[in-house]
Short mmCIF file of C-alpha atoms in Angstrom, two decimals:
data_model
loop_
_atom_site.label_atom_id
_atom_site.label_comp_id
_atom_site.label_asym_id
_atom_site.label_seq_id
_atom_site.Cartn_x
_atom_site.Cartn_y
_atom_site.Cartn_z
CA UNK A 1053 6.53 -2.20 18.27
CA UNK A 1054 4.00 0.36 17.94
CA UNK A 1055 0.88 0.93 16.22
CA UNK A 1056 0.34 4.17 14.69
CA UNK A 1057 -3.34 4.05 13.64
CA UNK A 1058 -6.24 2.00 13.72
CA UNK A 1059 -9.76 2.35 11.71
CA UNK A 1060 -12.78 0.15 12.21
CA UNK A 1061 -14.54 -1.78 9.23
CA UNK A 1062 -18.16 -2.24 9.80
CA UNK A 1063 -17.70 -6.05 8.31
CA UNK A 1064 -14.20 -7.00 8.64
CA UNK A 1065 -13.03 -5.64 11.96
CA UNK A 1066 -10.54 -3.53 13.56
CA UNK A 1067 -7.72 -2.81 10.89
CA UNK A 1068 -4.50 -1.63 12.20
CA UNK A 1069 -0.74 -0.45 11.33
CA UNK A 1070 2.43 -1.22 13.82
CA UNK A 1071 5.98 -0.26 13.30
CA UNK A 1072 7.97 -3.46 11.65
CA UNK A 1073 10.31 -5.08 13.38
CA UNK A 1074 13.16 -6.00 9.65
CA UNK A 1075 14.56 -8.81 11.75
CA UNK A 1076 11.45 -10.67 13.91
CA UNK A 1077 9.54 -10.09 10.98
CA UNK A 1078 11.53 -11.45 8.23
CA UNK A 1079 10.39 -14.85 8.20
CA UNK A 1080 6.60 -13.64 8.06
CA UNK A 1081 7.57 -11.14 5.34
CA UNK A 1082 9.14 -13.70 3.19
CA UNK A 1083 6.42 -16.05 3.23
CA UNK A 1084 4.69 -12.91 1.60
CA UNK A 1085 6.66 -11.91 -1.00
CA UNK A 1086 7.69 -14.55 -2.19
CA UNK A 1087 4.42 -16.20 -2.95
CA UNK A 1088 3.08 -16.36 -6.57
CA UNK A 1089 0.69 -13.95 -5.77
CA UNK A 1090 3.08 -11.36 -5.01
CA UNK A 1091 5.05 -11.42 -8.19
CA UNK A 1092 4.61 -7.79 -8.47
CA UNK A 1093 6.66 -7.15 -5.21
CA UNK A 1094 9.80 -7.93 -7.44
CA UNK A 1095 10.75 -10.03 -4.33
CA UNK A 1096 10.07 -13.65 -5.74
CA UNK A 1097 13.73 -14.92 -5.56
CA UNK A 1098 14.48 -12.94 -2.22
CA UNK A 1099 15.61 -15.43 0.55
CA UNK A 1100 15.30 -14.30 4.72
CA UNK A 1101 17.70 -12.48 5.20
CA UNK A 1102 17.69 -10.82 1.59
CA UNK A 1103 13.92 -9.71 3.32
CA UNK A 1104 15.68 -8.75 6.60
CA UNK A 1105 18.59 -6.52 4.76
CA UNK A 1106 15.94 -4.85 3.02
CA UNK A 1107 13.72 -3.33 5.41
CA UNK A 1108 16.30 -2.67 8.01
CA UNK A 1109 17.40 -0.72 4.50
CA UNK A 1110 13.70 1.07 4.62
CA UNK A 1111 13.83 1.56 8.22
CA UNK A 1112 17.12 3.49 8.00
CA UNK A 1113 16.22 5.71 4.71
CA UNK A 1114 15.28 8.91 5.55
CA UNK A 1115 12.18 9.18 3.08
CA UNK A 1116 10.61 5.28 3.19
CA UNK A 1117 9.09 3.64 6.26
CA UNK A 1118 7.11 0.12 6.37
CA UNK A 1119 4.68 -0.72 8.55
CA UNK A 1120 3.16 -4.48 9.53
CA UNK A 1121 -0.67 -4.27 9.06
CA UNK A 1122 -3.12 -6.24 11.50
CA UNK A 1123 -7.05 -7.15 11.16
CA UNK A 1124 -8.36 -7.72 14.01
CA UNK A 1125 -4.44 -7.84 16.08
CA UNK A 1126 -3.37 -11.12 13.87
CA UNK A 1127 -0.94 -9.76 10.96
CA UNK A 1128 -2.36 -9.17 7.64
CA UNK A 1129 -0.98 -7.01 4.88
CA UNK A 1130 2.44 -4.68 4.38
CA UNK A 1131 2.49 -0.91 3.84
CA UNK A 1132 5.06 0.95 3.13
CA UNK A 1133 5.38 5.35 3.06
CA UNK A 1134 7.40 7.29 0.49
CA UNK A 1135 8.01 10.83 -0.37
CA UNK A 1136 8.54 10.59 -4.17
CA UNK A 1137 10.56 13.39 -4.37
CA UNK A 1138 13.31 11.40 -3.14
CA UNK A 1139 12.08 7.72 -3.62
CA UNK A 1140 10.72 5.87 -6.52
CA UNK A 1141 9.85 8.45 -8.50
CA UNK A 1142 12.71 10.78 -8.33
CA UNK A 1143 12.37 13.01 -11.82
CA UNK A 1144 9.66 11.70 -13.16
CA UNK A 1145 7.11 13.19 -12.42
CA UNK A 1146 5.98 16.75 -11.17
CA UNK A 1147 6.56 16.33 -7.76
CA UNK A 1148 4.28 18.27 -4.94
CA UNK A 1149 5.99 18.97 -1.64
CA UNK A 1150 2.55 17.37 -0.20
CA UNK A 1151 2.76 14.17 -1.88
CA UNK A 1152 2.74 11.08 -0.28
CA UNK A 1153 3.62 8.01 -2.04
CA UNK A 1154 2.54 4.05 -0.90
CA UNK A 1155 2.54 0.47 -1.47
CA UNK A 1156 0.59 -2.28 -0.06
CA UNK A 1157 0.72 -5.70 -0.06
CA UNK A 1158 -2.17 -8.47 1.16
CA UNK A 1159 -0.89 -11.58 3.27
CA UNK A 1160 -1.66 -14.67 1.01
CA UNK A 1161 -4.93 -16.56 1.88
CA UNK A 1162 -6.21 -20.17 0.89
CA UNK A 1163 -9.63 -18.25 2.05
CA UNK A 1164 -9.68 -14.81 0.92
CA UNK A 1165 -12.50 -12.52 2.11
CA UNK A 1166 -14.34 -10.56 0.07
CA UNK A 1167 -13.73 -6.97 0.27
CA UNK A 1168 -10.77 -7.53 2.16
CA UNK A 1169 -8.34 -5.76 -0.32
CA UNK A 1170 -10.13 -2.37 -0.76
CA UNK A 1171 -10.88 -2.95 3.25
CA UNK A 1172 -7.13 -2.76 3.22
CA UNK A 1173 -6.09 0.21 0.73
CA UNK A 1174 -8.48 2.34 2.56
CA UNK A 1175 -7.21 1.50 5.71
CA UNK A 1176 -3.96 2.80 4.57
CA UNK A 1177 -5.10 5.75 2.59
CA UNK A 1178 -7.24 6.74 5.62
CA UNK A 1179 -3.96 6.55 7.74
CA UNK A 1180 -1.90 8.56 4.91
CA UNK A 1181 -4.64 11.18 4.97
CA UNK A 1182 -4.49 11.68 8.65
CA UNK A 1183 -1.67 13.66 8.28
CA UNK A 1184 -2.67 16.90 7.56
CA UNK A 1185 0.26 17.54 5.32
CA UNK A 1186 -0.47 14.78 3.01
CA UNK A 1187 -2.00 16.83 0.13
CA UNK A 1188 -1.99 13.60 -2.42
CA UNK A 1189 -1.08 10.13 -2.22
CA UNK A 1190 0.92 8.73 -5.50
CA UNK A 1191 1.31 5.12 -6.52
CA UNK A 1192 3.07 3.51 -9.30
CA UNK A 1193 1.89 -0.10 -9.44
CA UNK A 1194 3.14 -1.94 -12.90
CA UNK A 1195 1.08 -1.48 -16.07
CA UNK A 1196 -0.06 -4.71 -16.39
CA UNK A 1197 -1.60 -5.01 -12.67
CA UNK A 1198 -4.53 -4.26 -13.62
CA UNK A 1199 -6.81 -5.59 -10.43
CA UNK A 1200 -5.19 -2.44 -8.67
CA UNK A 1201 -5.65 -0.21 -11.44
CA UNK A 1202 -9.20 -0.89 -10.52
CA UNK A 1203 -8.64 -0.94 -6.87
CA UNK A 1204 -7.11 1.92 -7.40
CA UNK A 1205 -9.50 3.56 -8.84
CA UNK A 1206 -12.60 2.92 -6.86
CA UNK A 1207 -10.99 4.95 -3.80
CA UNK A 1208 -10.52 7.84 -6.01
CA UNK A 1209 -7.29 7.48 -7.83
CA UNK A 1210 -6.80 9.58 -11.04
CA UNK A 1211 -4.94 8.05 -13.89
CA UNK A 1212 -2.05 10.60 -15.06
CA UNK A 1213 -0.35 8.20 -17.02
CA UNK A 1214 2.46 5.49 -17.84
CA UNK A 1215 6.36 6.11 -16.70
CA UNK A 1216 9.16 4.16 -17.17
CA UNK A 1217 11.04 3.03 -14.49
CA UNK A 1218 14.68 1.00 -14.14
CA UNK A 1219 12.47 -2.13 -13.08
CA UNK A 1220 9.30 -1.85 -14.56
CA UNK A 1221 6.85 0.17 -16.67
CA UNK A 1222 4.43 1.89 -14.33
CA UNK A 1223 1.22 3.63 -14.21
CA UNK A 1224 1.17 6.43 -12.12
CA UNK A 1225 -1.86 7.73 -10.58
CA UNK A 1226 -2.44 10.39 -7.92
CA UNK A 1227 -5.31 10.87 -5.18
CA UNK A 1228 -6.19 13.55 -3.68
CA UNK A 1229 -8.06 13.86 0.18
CA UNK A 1230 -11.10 15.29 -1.52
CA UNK A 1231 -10.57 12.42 -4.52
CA UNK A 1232 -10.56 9.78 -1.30
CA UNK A 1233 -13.00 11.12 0.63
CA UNK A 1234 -15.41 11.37 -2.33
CA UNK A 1235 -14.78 7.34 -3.10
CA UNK A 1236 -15.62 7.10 0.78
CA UNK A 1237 -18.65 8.19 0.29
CA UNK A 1238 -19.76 6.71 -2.72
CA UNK A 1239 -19.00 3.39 -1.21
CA UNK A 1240 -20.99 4.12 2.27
CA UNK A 1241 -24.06 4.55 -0.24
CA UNK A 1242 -23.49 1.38 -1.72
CA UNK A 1243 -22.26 -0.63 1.03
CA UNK A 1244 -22.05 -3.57 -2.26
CA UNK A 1245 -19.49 -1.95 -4.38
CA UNK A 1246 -17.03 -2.34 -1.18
CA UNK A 1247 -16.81 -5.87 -2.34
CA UNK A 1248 -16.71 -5.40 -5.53
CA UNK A 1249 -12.93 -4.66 -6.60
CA UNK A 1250 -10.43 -7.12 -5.32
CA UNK A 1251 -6.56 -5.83 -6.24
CA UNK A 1252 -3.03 -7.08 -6.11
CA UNK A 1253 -0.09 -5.87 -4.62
CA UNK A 1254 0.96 -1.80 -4.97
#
């Protein structure tokens, strides 16, 4: 397994991404998804191997890829890559050949940390926009999530608006690198608003 990127938080550690293993990490993924938490997931009544089937199905798609995420090497959160030309968001919406869509999920915690969501999403935005392809990242979490509407929005998503999908109503929002990069800022100058905004799964 492989990690493919790695960015430092001043406060939280060394945040990383590794290639997932569908089968030995099945049993770590279902404890995720399945939690209460995670209700947006749309995994609740997944069991295992339901888990297991469905990222070797990611792994083998030619436009979706998942990723385990780490803080500090000790597994942490899910991301997973999309081009929504092909995936998700096939037809509705204007579609950029530079667009990049994601998800992310936090592991559960009896302890959570806070900060440690938007330490996450910009963890994964920052590895999205190291490709210098990726133009904009999309995400179309469900209407009524609205801790990462706000999540969302404090590393520089844009609101375009609601679309209806086969499993959910969603609100789709776009970001660009400049968008990001901006956010990144604004939070270095107020090293408070980091912890701010705590979200739920994307």
């Amino acid at each position: 397994m492989t990690v493919v990127f790695t960015r430092v938080d001043d406060r939280l550690g060394e945040f990383a991404l590794r290639t997932l293993d569908p089968d030995a990490d099945a049993a770590l993924l279902h404890s995720w998804v399945t939690h209460p938490k995670a209700a947006f997931w749309l995994m609740q009544d997944a069991d295992p191997a339901g888990v297991a089937e469905e990222y070797r199905r990611i792994a083998a798609h030619p436009h979706h890829d998942a990723y385990l995420g780490l803080c500090d090497g000790r597994p942490a959160f899910l991301a997973e890559r999309y081009d929504p030309a092909h995936v998700e968001l096939v037809g509705l919406y204007d579609a950029q050949p530079a667009d990049v869509g994601m998800h992310f999920l936090c592991a559960p915690t009896d302890a959570p940390v806070h900060g440690f969501t938007r330490a996450v999403i910009t963890t994964v935005m920052a590895w999205l926009f190291a490709d210098p392809a990726t133009r904009r990242v999309v995400v179309e979490p469900d209407v009524r999530n609205t801790a990462v509407h706000a999540l969302n929005a404090a590393v520089g998503f844009e609101v375009v608006g609601a679309v209806a999908k086969s499993e959910k109503e969603a609100l789709l929002s776009v970001c660009t690198r400049a968008q990001f990069h901006a956010a990144i800022d604004r939070a270095a100058a107020d090293p408070a608003a980091a912890t701010r905004t705590e979200g739920a799964p994307a």
